[in-house]
DNA sequence: GGGGGCTTGTGAAATCATTCACAAGCTACA
DNA sequence: TGTAGCTTGTGAATGATTTCACAAGCCCCC
C-alpha cells in the first residue's frame, strides 16, 4: 500500500549490496523504457533487461514497499520515482575529485554523473603543472585548498584518483574535513574512520576476473 | 600437498566471484609484502590487509589446493606464484580498447594494466578526428580495422568505452571476430554470445550505492 | 456481476557463502 | 625425543541470498 502522497522513509534493516546494485540497474532500464513512451512494465520485462529473474526483481522491491499493481505491473513513472527515492537521488550530491591525472580528468568530464544528480564541485591536484587546467568548466585547484573548499562547499563524496602511495594520506585529509563517502580508484587498500563509507573500483581486478574465467572455463 | 614441480591445472567446480576478487586483492598485498622483503605471511596478516578474516583467506585458497605450512604460514614467493597461476596471469593477455574518448584514452595509458600482464594492442575509434592520435605509443586506429586487427593480433579481451547507444553493435562485431571476454564501461546492458564472458563497470552505479548508504544510514 | 487471464507480493525452501572450531602438522627448544 | 606454541586446512554450523510456488488482487470482456 503506497500512495506516493508524502515523502517516505524506508525503514530498512539491512539491504544487501547486490540488491542496491540491481536497483541502480533497474533505474537505468526504467529511464530507457520511459523514453520509449511505455507506461507500465512488469517484473519479467525488467528482469529480462538486467539478466535476472522476475522473482528477484519483486523481492528486491519488496524490501522497500509495494509499488506495483497485481495483474498489471508497475507504472514506469511511479517506479522510477520510487527507486530514485530509495537510492537517495531525489536531492543532488556534491562530489570532489582528488587527482587530476588521466582517470580523474576523464571522470571530471564524464556526463553520466551530472545526468544522475552528482555534481562535481571541485578537482584537485598536487602538481603545479596541472593546477589551473580547465576540465569542462571546472578549473583544477591545488590540493592545499582541499580543507578550505570542503568546509565551504560541503561536498559529501570524494573520488580518489591519485597514485596508490598518496591515497591514504588524502583520504585521511578529506574525511577529517567532513567527507562522508569515498570512491577509491587507487589500487591500494584504504581505511576510513567509522561513519564514513568506502567503495573501491579496481580496473586490474576486473581484468583479472576475466582472465580467471578465460583460464578456468566458464566457472565464475 | 603441492610441490609446484609441474604446471598444475586447478580442477574447479564453481568458484564464487567474490573468491576470485579476493584472490586478486591478496595478490596485490603479496607483491607489496615481497617488495618489503618478507619471506612468509600468515592468513591472518593477509586478512588484515584485505579487511576479511583469516578463515576466509584459508577457505579461498583451499578451493585450489594447499599452499601453506602449518605452524608457519605461506611462503610469499610461492603463494604469489600460485595465485598468479590460479588467476591465469602466468601468460600475458592481449587487450583492445574500443572507443578513444576520455575513459578509453585514460585506460589506454593506465600503467596498472601492463604491469599485470595485460597488454593493450590496439585502440579504436569511429571519429576521424581521433584516429591517428598517439596514446602512449599506441596510435588510435579506425573502427573499420577492428575485424582485420582481431584476426591478425588475436587479442582475447575487449574493453568497451564507447557511448551506450553504440556499445551493442560493437560488442557484436568484436565477438564475431573472435574476442572471448568483454569489459563494458558503457552504461548499457549488453548481451554476448554463449562462450563469451562479460563484465560491466558502471561508475554511476558505484556512486549510487554510496548515495544509498549515505541516505539510509550505514546499512549496506 | 462473474469468470478468465495476468501479475504482484511474500512466506517457505533451496542454494550459496562465510564463519566456527578443531585436529593435524610444523618449528623451536629443552 | 618430547613438549609448547603457532598456523594451516577443512568439515560442520551458521547466515545470507536467491528461487520457488502460490494466494491475493486487478483488468477486461462477456
PDB file of N, CA and C in Angstrom, chain B residues 81-130:
ATOM      1  N   UNK B  81      53.174 -16.941  -6.714  1.00  0.00           N
ATOM      2  CA  UNK B  81      53.192 -17.727  -7.955  1.00  0.00           C
ATOM      3  C   UNK B  81      51.914 -18.537  -8.099  1.00  0.00           C
ATOM      4  N   UNK B  82      51.462 -19.112  -6.983  1.00  0.00           N
ATOM      5  CA  UNK B  82      50.257 -19.954  -7.043  1.00  0.00           C
ATOM      6  C   UNK B  82      49.042 -19.125  -7.437  1.00  0.00           C
ATOM      7  N   UNK B  83      48.886 -17.957  -6.828  1.00  0.00           N
ATOM      8  CA  UNK B  83      47.708 -17.139  -7.155  1.00  0.00           C
ATOM      9  C   UNK B  83      47.802 -16.622  -8.585  1.00  0.00           C
ATOM     10  N   UNK B  84      49.004 -16.241  -9.010  1.00  0.00           N
ATOM     11  CA  UNK B  84      49.139 -15.805 -10.399  1.00  0.00           C
ATOM     12  C   UNK B  84      48.700 -16.933 -11.337  1.00  0.00           C
ATOM     13  N   UNK B  85      49.060 -18.137 -10.993  1.00  0.00           N
ATOM     14  CA  UNK B  85      48.671 -19.248 -11.864  1.00  0.00           C
ATOM     15  C   UNK B  85      47.171 -19.519 -11.794  1.00  0.00           C
ATOM     16  N   UNK B  86      46.611 -19.457 -10.587  1.00  0.00           N
ATOM     17  CA  UNK B  86      45.156 -19.641 -10.441  1.00  0.00           C
ATOM     18  C   UNK B  86      44.399 -18.629 -11.286  1.00  0.00           C
ATOM     19  N   UNK B  87      44.833 -17.378 -11.219  1.00  0.00           N
ATOM     20  CA  UNK B  87      44.119 -16.317 -11.940  1.00  0.00           C
ATOM     21  C   UNK B  87      44.394 -16.360 -13.444  1.00  0.00           C
ATOM     22  N   UNK B  88      45.383 -17.145 -13.836  1.00  0.00           N
ATOM     23  CA  UNK B  88      45.686 -17.217 -15.263  1.00  0.00           C
ATOM     24  C   UNK B  88      46.577 -16.091 -15.718  1.00  0.00           C
ATOM     25  N   UNK B  89      47.435 -15.607 -14.813  1.00  0.00           N
ATOM     26  CA  UNK B  89      48.291 -14.473 -15.168  1.00  0.00           C
ATOM     27  C   UNK B  89      49.694 -14.902 -15.561  1.00  0.00           C
ATOM     28  N   UNK B  90      49.895 -16.212 -15.686  1.00  0.00           N
ATOM     29  CA  UNK B  90      51.248 -16.671 -15.998  1.00  0.00           C
ATOM     30  C   UNK B  90      51.613 -16.402 -17.443  1.00  0.00           C
ATOM     31  N   UNK B  91      50.609 -16.255 -18.270  1.00  0.00           N
ATOM     32  CA  UNK B  91      50.933 -15.809 -19.631  1.00  0.00           C
ATOM     33  C   UNK B  91      50.214 -14.493 -19.879  1.00  0.00           C
ATOM     34  N   UNK B  92      50.751 -13.684 -20.772  1.00  0.00           N
ATOM     35  CA  UNK B  92      50.178 -12.353 -20.982  1.00  0.00           C
ATOM     36  C   UNK B  92      48.870 -12.414 -21.752  1.00  0.00           C
ATOM     37  N   UNK B  93      48.036 -11.402 -21.542  1.00  0.00           N
ATOM     38  CA  UNK B  93      46.772 -11.291 -22.262  1.00  0.00           C
ATOM     39  C   UNK B  93      46.815 -10.042 -23.138  1.00  0.00           C
ATOM     40  N   UNK B  94      46.226 -10.162 -24.304  1.00  0.00           N
ATOM     41  CA  UNK B  94      46.153  -9.003 -25.190  1.00  0.00           C
ATOM     42  C   UNK B  94      44.766  -8.388 -25.132  1.00  0.00           C
ATOM     43  N   UNK B  95      44.764  -7.063 -25.058  1.00  0.00           N
ATOM     44  CA  UNK B  95      43.519  -6.316 -24.854  1.00  0.00           C
ATOM     45  C   UNK B  95      43.382  -5.277 -25.964  1.00  0.00           C
ATOM     46  N   UNK B  96      42.179  -5.119 -26.484  1.00  0.00           N
ATOM     47  CA  UNK B  96      41.921  -3.957 -27.326  1.00  0.00           C
ATOM     48  C   UNK B  96      40.929  -3.047 -26.604  1.00  0.00           C
ATOM     49  N   UNK B  97      41.044  -1.769 -26.871  1.00  0.00           N
ATOM     50  CA  UNK B  97      40.145  -0.785 -26.282  1.00  0.00           C
ATOM     51  C   UNK B  97      39.333  -0.179 -27.415  1.00  0.00           C
ATOM     52  N   UNK B  98      38.031  -0.302 -27.318  1.00  0.00           N
ATOM     53  CA  UNK B  98      37.157   0.189 -28.376  1.00  0.00           C
ATOM     54  C   UNK B  98      36.491   1.465 -27.882  1.00  0.00           C
ATOM     55  N   UNK B  99      36.895   2.589 -28.457  1.00  0.00           N
ATOM     56  CA  UNK B  99      36.422   3.893 -28.003  1.00  0.00           C
ATOM     57  C   UNK B  99      37.581   4.670 -27.412  1.00  0.00           C
ATOM     58  N   UNK B 100      38.004   5.731 -28.092  1.00  0.00           N
ATOM     59  CA  UNK B 100      39.163   6.503 -27.636  1.00  0.00           C
ATOM     60  C   UNK B 100      38.729   7.841 -27.064  1.00  0.00           C
ATOM     61  N   UNK B 101      37.563   7.849 -26.420  1.00  0.00           N
ATOM     62  CA  UNK B 101      37.124   9.052 -25.709  1.00  0.00           C
ATOM     63  C   UNK B 101      37.927   9.212 -24.433  1.00  0.00           C
ATOM     64  N   UNK B 102      37.383   9.990 -23.510  1.00  0.00           N
ATOM     65  CA  UNK B 102      38.101  10.269 -22.273  1.00  0.00           C
ATOM     66  C   UNK B 102      38.478   9.006 -21.521  1.00  0.00           C
ATOM     67  N   UNK B 103      37.475   8.148 -21.296  1.00  0.00           N
ATOM     68  CA  UNK B 103      37.746   6.949 -20.498  1.00  0.00           C
ATOM     69  C   UNK B 103      38.664   5.993 -21.254  1.00  0.00           C
ATOM     70  N   UNK B 104      38.379   5.778 -22.532  1.00  0.00           N
ATOM     71  CA  UNK B 104      39.211   4.883 -23.323  1.00  0.00           C
ATOM     72  C   UNK B 104      40.660   5.332 -23.339  1.00  0.00           C
ATOM     73  N   UNK B 105      40.858   6.626 -23.549  1.00  0.00           N
ATOM     74  CA  UNK B 105      42.225   7.149 -23.597  1.00  0.00           C
ATOM     75  C   UNK B 105      42.910   6.981 -22.242  1.00  0.00           C
ATOM     76  N   UNK B 106      42.162   7.239 -21.158  1.00  0.00           N
ATOM     77  CA  UNK B 106      42.748   7.084 -19.833  1.00  0.00           C
ATOM     78  C   UNK B 106      43.174   5.635 -19.598  1.00  0.00           C
ATOM     79  N   UNK B 107      42.317   4.703 -19.983  1.00  0.00           N
ATOM     80  CA  UNK B 107      42.648   3.292 -19.777  1.00  0.00           C
ATOM     81  C   UNK B 107      43.843   2.879 -20.639  1.00  0.00           C
ATOM     82  N   UNK B 108      43.880   3.393 -21.869  1.00  0.00           N
ATOM     83  CA  UNK B 108      44.980   3.013 -22.761  1.00  0.00           C
ATOM     84  C   UNK B 108      46.323   3.396 -22.155  1.00  0.00           C
ATOM     85  N   UNK B 109      46.310   4.447 -21.350  1.00  0.00           N
ATOM     86  CA  UNK B 109      47.575   4.931 -20.803  1.00  0.00           C
ATOM     87  C   UNK B 109      47.782   4.497 -19.355  1.00  0.00           C
ATOM     88  N   UNK B 110      46.847   3.685 -18.857  1.00  0.00           N
ATOM     89  CA  UNK B 110      46.914   3.286 -17.452  1.00  0.00           C
ATOM     90  C   UNK B 110      48.019   2.253 -17.252  1.00  0.00           C
ATOM     91  N   UNK B 111      48.940   2.564 -16.362  1.00  0.00           N
ATOM     92  CA  UNK B 111      50.094   1.680 -16.118  1.00  0.00           C
ATOM     93  C   UNK B 111      49.693   0.366 -15.457  1.00  0.00           C
ATOM     94  N   UNK B 112      48.643   0.415 -14.679  1.00  0.00           N
ATOM     95  CA  UNK B 112      48.262  -0.756 -13.886  1.00  0.00           C
ATOM     96  C   UNK B 112      47.973  -1.987 -14.728  1.00  0.00           C
ATOM     97  N   UNK B 113      47.594  -1.781 -15.981  1.00  0.00           N
ATOM     98  CA  UNK B 113      47.306  -2.939 -16.823  1.00  0.00           C
ATOM     99  C   UNK B 113      48.575  -3.658 -17.230  1.00  0.00           C
ATOM    100  N   UNK B 114      49.477  -2.914 -17.859  1.00  0.00           N
ATOM    101  CA  UNK B 114      50.669  -3.562 -18.400  1.00  0.00           C
ATOM    102  C   UNK B 114      51.477  -4.205 -17.281  1.00  0.00           C
ATOM    103  N   UNK B 115      51.477  -3.575 -16.112  1.00  0.00           N
ATOM    104  CA  UNK B 115      52.283  -4.135 -15.034  1.00  0.00           C
ATOM    105  C   UNK B 115      51.747  -5.482 -14.563  1.00  0.00           C
ATOM    106  N   UNK B 116      50.523  -5.816 -14.963  1.00  0.00           N
ATOM    107  CA  UNK B 116      49.976  -7.097 -14.512  1.00  0.00           C
ATOM    108  C   UNK B 116      49.767  -8.080 -15.639  1.00  0.00           C
ATOM    109  N   UNK B 117      50.400  -7.827 -16.759  1.00  0.00           N
ATOM    110  CA  UNK B 117      50.360  -8.815 -17.823  1.00  0.00           C
ATOM    111  C   UNK B 117      49.257  -8.612 -18.839  1.00  0.00           C
ATOM    112  N   UNK B 118      48.598  -7.452 -18.778  1.00  0.00           N
ATOM    113  CA  UNK B 118      47.596  -7.141 -19.794  1.00  0.00           C
ATOM    114  C   UNK B 118      48.202  -6.107 -20.754  1.00  0.00           C
ATOM    115  N   UNK B 119      48.369  -6.496 -21.992  1.00  0.00           N
ATOM    116  CA  UNK B 119      48.983  -5.605 -22.968  1.00  0.00           C
ATOM    117  C   UNK B 119      47.913  -5.037 -23.890  1.00  0.00           C
ATOM    118  N   UNK B 120      47.843  -3.735 -23.949  1.00  0.00           N
ATOM    119  CA  UNK B 120      46.899  -3.107 -24.881  1.00  0.00           C
ATOM    120  C   UNK B 120      47.533  -3.120 -26.261  1.00  0.00           C
ATOM    121  N   UNK B 121      46.893  -3.823 -27.193  1.00  0.00           N
ATOM    122  CA  UNK B 121      47.480  -3.948 -28.532  1.00  0.00           C
ATOM    123  C   UNK B 121      46.755  -3.091 -29.570  1.00  0.00           C
ATOM    124  N   UNK B 122      45.675  -2.441 -29.157  1.00  0.00           N
ATOM    125  CA  UNK B 122      45.004  -1.589 -30.140  1.00  0.00           C
ATOM    126  C   UNK B 122      43.953  -0.717 -29.480  1.00  0.00           C
ATOM    127  N   UNK B 123      43.808   0.491 -29.991  1.00  0.00           N
ATOM    128  CA  UNK B 123      42.762   1.410 -29.547  1.00  0.00           C
ATOM    129  C   UNK B 123      42.019   1.869 -30.793  1.00  0.00           C
ATOM    130  N   UNK B 124      40.694   1.880 -30.738  1.00  0.00           N
ATOM    131  CA  UNK B 124      39.894   2.134 -31.942  1.00  0.00           C
ATOM    132  C   UNK B 124      38.879   3.226 -31.681  1.00  0.00           C
ATOM    133  N   UNK B 125      38.608   3.993 -32.722  1.00  0.00           N
ATOM    134  CA  UNK B 125      37.535   4.973 -32.620  1.00  0.00           C
ATOM    135  C   UNK B 125      36.932   5.189 -34.001  1.00  0.00           C
ATOM    136  N   UNK B 126      35.692   5.631 -33.969  1.00  0.00           N
ATOM    137  CA  UNK B 126      34.959   5.872 -35.200  1.00  0.00           C
ATOM    138  C   UNK B 126      35.258   7.267 -35.757  1.00  0.00           C
ATOM    139  N   UNK B 127      35.524   8.214 -34.832  1.00  0.00           N
ATOM    140  CA  UNK B 127      35.712   9.613 -35.209  1.00  0.00           C
ATOM    141  C   UNK B 127      37.018   9.824 -35.959  1.00  0.00           C
ATOM    142  N   UNK B 128      36.963  10.339 -37.170  1.00  0.00           N
ATOM    143  CA  UNK B 128      38.209  10.638 -37.897  1.00  0.00           C
ATOM    144  C   UNK B 128      39.120  11.566 -37.089  1.00  0.00           C
ATOM    145  N   UNK B 129      38.505  12.447 -36.309  1.00  0.00           N
ATOM    146  CA  UNK B 129      39.321  13.404 -35.558  1.00  0.00           C
ATOM    147  C   UNK B 129      40.204  12.714 -34.525  1.00  0.00           C
ATOM    148  N   UNK B 130      39.786  11.548 -34.064  1.00  0.00           N
ATOM    149  CA  UNK B 130      40.575  10.858 -33.040  1.00  0.00           C
ATOM    150  C   UNK B 130      41.547   9.840 -33.642  1.00  0.00           C
TER     151      UNK B 130
END
